[in-house]
mmCIF file of C-alpha atoms in Angstrom:
data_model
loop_
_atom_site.group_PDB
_atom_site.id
_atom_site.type_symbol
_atom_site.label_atom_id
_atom_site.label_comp_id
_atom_site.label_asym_id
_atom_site.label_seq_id
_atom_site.Cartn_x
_atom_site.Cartn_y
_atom_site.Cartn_z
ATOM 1 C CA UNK Y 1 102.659 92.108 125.523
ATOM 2 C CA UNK Y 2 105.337 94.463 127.449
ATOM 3 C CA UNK Y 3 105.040 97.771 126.137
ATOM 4 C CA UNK Y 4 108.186 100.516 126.726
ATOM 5 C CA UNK Y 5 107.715 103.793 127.549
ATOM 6 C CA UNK Y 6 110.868 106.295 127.366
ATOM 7 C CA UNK Y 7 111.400 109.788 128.736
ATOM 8 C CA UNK Y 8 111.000 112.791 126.548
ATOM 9 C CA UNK Y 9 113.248 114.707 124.540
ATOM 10 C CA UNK Y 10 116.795 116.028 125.870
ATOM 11 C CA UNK Y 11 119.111 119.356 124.649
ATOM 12 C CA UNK Y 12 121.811 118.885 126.222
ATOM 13 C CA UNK Y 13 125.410 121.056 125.409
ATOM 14 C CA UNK Y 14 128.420 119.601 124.244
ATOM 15 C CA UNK Y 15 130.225 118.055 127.076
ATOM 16 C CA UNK Y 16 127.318 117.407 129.190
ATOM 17 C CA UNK Y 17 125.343 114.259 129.668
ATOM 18 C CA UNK Y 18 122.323 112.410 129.623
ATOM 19 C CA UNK Y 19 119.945 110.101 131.412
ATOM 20 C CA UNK Y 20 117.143 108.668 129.317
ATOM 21 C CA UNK Y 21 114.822 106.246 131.240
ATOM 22 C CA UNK Y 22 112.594 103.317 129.562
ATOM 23 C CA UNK Y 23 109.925 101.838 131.774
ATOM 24 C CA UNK Y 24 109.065 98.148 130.944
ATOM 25 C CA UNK Y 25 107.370 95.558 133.013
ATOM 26 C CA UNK Y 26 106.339 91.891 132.666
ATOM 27 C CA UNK Y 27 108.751 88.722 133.016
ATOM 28 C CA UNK Y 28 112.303 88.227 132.676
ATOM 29 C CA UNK Y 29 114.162 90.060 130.034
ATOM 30 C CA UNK Y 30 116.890 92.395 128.733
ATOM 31 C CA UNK Y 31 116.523 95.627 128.129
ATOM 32 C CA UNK Y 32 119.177 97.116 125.180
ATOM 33 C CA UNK Y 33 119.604 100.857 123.661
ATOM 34 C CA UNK Y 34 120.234 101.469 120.348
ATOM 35 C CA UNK Y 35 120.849 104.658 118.842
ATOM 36 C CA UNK Y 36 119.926 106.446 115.009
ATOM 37 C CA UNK Y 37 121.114 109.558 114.230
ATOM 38 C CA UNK Y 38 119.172 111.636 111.673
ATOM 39 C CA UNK Y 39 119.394 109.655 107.903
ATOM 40 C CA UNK Y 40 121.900 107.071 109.514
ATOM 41 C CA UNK Y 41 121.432 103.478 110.453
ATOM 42 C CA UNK Y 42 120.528 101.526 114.138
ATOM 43 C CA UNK Y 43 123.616 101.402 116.324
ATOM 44 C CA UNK Y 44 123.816 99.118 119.470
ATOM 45 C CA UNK Y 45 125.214 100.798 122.702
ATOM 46 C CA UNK Y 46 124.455 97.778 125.391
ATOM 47 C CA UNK Y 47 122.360 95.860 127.484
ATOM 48 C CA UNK Y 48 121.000 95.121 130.728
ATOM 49 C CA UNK Y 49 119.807 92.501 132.458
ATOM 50 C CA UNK Y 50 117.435 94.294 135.155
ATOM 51 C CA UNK Y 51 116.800 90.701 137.490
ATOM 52 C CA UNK Y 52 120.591 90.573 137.570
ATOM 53 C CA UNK Y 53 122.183 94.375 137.237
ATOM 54 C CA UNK Y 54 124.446 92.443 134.208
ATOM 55 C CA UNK Y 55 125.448 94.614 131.657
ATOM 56 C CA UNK Y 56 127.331 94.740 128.607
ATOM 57 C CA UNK Y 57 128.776 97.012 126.276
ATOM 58 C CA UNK Y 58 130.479 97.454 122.647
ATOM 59 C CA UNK Y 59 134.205 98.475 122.851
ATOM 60 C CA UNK Y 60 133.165 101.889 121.508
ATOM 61 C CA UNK Y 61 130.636 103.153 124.267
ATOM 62 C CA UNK Y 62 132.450 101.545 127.186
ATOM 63 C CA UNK Y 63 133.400 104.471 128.663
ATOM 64 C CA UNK Y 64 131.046 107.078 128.313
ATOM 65 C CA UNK Y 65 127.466 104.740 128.474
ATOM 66 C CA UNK Y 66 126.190 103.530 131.711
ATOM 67 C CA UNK Y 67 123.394 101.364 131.599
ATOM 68 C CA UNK Y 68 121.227 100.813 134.932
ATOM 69 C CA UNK Y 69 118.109 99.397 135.780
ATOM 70 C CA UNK Y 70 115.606 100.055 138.722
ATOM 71 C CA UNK Y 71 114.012 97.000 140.011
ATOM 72 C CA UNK Y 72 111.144 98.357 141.925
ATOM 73 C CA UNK Y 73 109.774 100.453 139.507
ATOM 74 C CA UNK Y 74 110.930 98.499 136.360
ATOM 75 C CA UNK Y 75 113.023 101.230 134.674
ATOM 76 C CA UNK Y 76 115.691 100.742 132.909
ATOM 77 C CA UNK Y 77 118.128 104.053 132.531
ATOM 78 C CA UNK Y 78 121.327 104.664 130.148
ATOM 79 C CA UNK Y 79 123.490 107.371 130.678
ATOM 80 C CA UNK Y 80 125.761 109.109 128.097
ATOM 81 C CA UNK Y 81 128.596 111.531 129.281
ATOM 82 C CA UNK Y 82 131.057 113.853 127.575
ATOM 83 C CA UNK Y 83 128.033 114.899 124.804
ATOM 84 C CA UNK Y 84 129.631 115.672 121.144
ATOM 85 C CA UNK Y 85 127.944 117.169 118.521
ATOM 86 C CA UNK Y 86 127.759 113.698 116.356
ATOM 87 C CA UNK Y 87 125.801 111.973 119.809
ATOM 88 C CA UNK Y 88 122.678 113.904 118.257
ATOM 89 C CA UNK Y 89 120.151 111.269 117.236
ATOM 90 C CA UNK Y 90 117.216 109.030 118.468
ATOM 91 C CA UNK Y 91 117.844 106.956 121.817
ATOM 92 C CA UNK Y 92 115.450 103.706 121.728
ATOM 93 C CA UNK Y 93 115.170 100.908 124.435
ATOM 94 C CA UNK Y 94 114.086 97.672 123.235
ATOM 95 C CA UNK Y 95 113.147 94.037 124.996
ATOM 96 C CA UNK Y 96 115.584 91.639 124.033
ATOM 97 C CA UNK Y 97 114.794 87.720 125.410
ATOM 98 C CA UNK Y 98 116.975 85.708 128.261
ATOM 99 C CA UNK Y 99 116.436 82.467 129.472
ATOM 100 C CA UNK Y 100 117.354 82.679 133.527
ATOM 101 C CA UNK Y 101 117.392 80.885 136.302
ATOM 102 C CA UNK Y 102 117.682 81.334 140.230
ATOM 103 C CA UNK Y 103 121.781 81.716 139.678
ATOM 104 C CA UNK Y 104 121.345 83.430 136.387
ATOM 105 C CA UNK Y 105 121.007 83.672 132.292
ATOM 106 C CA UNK Y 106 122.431 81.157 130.849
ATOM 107 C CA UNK Y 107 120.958 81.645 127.341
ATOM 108 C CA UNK Y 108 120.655 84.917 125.119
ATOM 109 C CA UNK Y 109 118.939 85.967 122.178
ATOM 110 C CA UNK Y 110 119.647 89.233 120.346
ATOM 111 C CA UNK Y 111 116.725 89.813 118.508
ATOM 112 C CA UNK Y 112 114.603 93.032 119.609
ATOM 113 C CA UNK Y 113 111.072 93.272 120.199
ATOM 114 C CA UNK Y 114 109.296 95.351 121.240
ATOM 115 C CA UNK Y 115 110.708 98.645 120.714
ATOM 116 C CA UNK Y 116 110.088 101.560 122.785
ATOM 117 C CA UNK Y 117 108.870 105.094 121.386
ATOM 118 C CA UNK Y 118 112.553 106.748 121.028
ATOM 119 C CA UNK Y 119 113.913 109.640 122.643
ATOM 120 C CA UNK Y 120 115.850 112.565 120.732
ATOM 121 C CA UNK Y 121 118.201 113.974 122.157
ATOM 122 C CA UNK Y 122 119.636 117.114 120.525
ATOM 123 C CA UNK Y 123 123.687 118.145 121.568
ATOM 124 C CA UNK Y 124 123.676 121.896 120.811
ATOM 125 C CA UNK Y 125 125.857 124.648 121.948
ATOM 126 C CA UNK U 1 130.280 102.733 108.667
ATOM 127 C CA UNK U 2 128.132 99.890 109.448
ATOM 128 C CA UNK U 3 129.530 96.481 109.976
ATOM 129 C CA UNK U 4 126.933 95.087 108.099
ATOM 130 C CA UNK U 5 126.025 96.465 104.196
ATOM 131 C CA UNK U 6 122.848 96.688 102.902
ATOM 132 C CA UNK U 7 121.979 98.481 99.941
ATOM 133 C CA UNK U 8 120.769 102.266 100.890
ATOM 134 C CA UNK U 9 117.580 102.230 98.644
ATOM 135 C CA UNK U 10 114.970 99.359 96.752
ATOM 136 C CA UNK U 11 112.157 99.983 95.120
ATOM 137 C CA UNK U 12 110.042 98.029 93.195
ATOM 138 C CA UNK U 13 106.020 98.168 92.043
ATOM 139 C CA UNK U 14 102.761 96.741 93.249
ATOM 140 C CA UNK U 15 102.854 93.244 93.141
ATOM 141 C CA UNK U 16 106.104 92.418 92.304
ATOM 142 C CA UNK U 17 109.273 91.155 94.481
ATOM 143 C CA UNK U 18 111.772 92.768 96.109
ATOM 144 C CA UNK U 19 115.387 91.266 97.452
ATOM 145 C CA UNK U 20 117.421 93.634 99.973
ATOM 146 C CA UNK U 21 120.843 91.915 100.779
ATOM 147 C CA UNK U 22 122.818 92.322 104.020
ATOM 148 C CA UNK U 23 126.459 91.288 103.551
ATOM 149 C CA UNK U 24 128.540 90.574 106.521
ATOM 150 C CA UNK U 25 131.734 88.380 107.564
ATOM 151 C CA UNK U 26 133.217 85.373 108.890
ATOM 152 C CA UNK U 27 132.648 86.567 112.040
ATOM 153 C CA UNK U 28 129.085 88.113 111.993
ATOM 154 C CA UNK U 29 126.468 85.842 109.631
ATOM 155 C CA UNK U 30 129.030 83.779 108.544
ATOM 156 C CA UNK U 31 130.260 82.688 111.704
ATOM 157 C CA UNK U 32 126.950 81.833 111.972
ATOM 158 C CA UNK U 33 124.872 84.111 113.841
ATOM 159 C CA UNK U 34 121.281 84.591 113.278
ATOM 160 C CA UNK U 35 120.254 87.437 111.123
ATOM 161 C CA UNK U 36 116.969 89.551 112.084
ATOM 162 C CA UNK U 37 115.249 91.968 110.691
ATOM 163 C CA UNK U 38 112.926 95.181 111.454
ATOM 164 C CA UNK U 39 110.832 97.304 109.527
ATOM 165 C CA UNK U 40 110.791 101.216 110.240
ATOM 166 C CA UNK U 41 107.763 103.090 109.425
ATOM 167 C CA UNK U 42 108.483 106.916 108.563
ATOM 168 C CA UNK U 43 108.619 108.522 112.011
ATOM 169 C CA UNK U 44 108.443 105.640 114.102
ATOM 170 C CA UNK U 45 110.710 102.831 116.019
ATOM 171 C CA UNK U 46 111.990 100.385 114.204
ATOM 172 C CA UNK U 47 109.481 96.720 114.608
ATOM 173 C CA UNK U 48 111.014 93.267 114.418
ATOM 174 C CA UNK U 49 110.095 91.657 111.448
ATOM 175 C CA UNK U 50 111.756 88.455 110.989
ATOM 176 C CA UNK U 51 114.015 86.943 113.662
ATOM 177 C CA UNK U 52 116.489 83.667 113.165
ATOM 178 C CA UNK U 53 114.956 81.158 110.615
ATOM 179 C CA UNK U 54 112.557 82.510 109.158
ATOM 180 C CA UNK U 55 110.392 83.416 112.383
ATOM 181 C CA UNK U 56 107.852 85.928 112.018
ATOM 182 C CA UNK U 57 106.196 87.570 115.062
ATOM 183 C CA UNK U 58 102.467 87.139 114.877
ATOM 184 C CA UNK U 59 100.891 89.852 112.534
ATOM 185 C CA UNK U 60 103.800 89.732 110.025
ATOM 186 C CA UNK U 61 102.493 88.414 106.526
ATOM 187 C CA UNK U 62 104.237 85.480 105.082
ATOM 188 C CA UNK U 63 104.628 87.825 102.420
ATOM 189 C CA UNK U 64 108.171 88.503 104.548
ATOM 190 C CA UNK U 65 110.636 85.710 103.517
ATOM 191 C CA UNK U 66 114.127 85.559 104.140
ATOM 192 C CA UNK U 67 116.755 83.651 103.071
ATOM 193 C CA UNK U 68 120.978 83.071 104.348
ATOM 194 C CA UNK U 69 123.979 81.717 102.319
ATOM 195 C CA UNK U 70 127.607 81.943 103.895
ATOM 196 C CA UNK U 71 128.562 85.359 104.852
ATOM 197 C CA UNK U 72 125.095 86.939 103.402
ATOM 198 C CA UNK U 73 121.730 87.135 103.785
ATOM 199 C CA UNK U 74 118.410 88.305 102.092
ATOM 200 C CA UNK U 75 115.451 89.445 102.879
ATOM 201 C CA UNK U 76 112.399 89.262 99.795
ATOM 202 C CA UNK U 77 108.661 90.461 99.750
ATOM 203 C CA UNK U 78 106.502 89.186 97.655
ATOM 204 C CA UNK U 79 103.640 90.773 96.503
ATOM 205 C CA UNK U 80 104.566 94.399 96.870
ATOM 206 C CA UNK U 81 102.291 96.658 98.696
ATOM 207 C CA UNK U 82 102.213 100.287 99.484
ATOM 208 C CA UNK U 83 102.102 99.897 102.731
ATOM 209 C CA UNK U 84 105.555 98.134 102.518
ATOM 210 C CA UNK U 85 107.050 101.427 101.490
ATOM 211 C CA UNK U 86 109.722 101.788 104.907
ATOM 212 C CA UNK U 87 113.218 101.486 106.130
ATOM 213 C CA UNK U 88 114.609 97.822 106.781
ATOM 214 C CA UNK U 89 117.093 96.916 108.695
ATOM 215 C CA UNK U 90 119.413 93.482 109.092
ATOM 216 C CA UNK U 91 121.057 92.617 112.315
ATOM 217 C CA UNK U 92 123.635 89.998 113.576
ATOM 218 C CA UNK U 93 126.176 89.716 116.003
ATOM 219 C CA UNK U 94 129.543 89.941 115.690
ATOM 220 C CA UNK U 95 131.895 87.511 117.679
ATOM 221 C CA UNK U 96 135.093 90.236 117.267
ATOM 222 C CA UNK U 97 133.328 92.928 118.305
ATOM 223 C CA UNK U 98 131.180 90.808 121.081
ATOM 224 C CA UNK U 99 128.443 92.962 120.224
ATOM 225 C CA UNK U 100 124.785 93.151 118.060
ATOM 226 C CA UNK U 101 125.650 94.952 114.734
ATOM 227 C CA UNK U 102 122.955 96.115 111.931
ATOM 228 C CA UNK U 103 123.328 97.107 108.697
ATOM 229 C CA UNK U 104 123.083 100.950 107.823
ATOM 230 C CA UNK U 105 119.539 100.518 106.407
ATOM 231 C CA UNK U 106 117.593 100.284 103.289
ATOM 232 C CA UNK U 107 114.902 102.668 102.407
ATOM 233 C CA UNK U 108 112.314 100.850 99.817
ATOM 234 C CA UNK U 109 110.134 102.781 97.733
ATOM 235 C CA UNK U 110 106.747 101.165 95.859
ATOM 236 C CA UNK U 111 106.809 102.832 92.829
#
């Protein structure tokens, strides 16, 4: 079963950013970050494909998230720039599953599992 | 605001059955997308629960049913436990948005 293991917490000031990296090992698969802020719901912010580098993102996080992934040591990283206030919340990575090939994924599934510990990160003047 | 709506709270008492609805769009569950969902422990990630048809990861007690009908879908327990007392939350995706969407959550309390 891959397990995935996230960096610690973050305070970070308001315009700043932040690099949170998830470690996860064992086949081929996506890696995706979704975000809760305190008392709120789970919202998506994109996904990788580490074999490939392929990423994708909603229209809202396009340009401040950067998702990358580290082949060799199996850790994928997401970024978030100009830090607001409202960006406070927990950061999770989770496994999603793709069915690849030598010239690449040509089927997608969106469900989630596993999920990795979280990260909070905390934007605080 | 969520794309998807679930009720915020559900409770119900040992034994009994609970329903939490996730209401969506044309676009979303009604398009049709799959709907999964995850449970969320207090203080800990969210775990998938149910994914697609009625698919449960192994560990997950057929207790866990869910159910779809045009733009909606449900997710029941049967058999209430305590340990059921958590956070659940539905997720589709959403062919206007081209992205995964969840519903803001619903916190269930065993009376």
């Amino acid at each position: 079963q891959v397990q995935l293991v996230q960096s610690g917490a973050e305070v970070k000031q308001p315009g700043s950013s932040v690099r949170i990296s998830c470690k996860a090992s064992g086949g081929t698969f996506s890696v995706h970050w979704v975000r809760q802020a305190p008392g709120q719901g789970l919202e998506w912010m994109g996904r990788i494909i580490p074999l490939f580098g392929t990423t994708k993102y909603p229209q809202k996080f396009q340009d401040r998230v950067t998702i990358t992934a580290d082949k060799s040591t199996s850790t994928a990283y997401m970024e978030l720039t100009s830090l607001r206030s409202d960006d406070t919340a927990v950061y999770y990575c989770a496994k999603g599953v793709v069915i690849c090939n030598n010239y690449g994924c040509y089927r997608e599934y969106n469900w989630l599992d596993p999920w990795g510990q979280g990260t909070l990160v905390t934007v605080s003047s | 605001q969520s794309v998807l709506t679930q009720p915020p709270s559900a409770s119900g008492a040992p034994g009994q059955t609970v329903t939490i609805s996730c209401a969506g769009s044309s676009s979303n569950i009604g398009a049709p997308y799959d709907v999964h969902w995850y449970q969320q422990l207090p203080g800990t990630a969210p775990k998938l629960l149910i994914y697609g048809d009625n698919n449960r990861p192994s560990g997950v007690p057929d207790r866990f049913s869910v159910s779809k009908s045009g733009t909606s879908a449900s997710l029941a327990i049967t058999g209430l436990q305590a340990e059921d007392e958590a956070h659940y939350h539905c997720q589709s995706y959403d062919r206007s948005l081209s992205a995964s969407v969840f519903g803001g959550g619903t916190r269930l309390t065993v009376l």
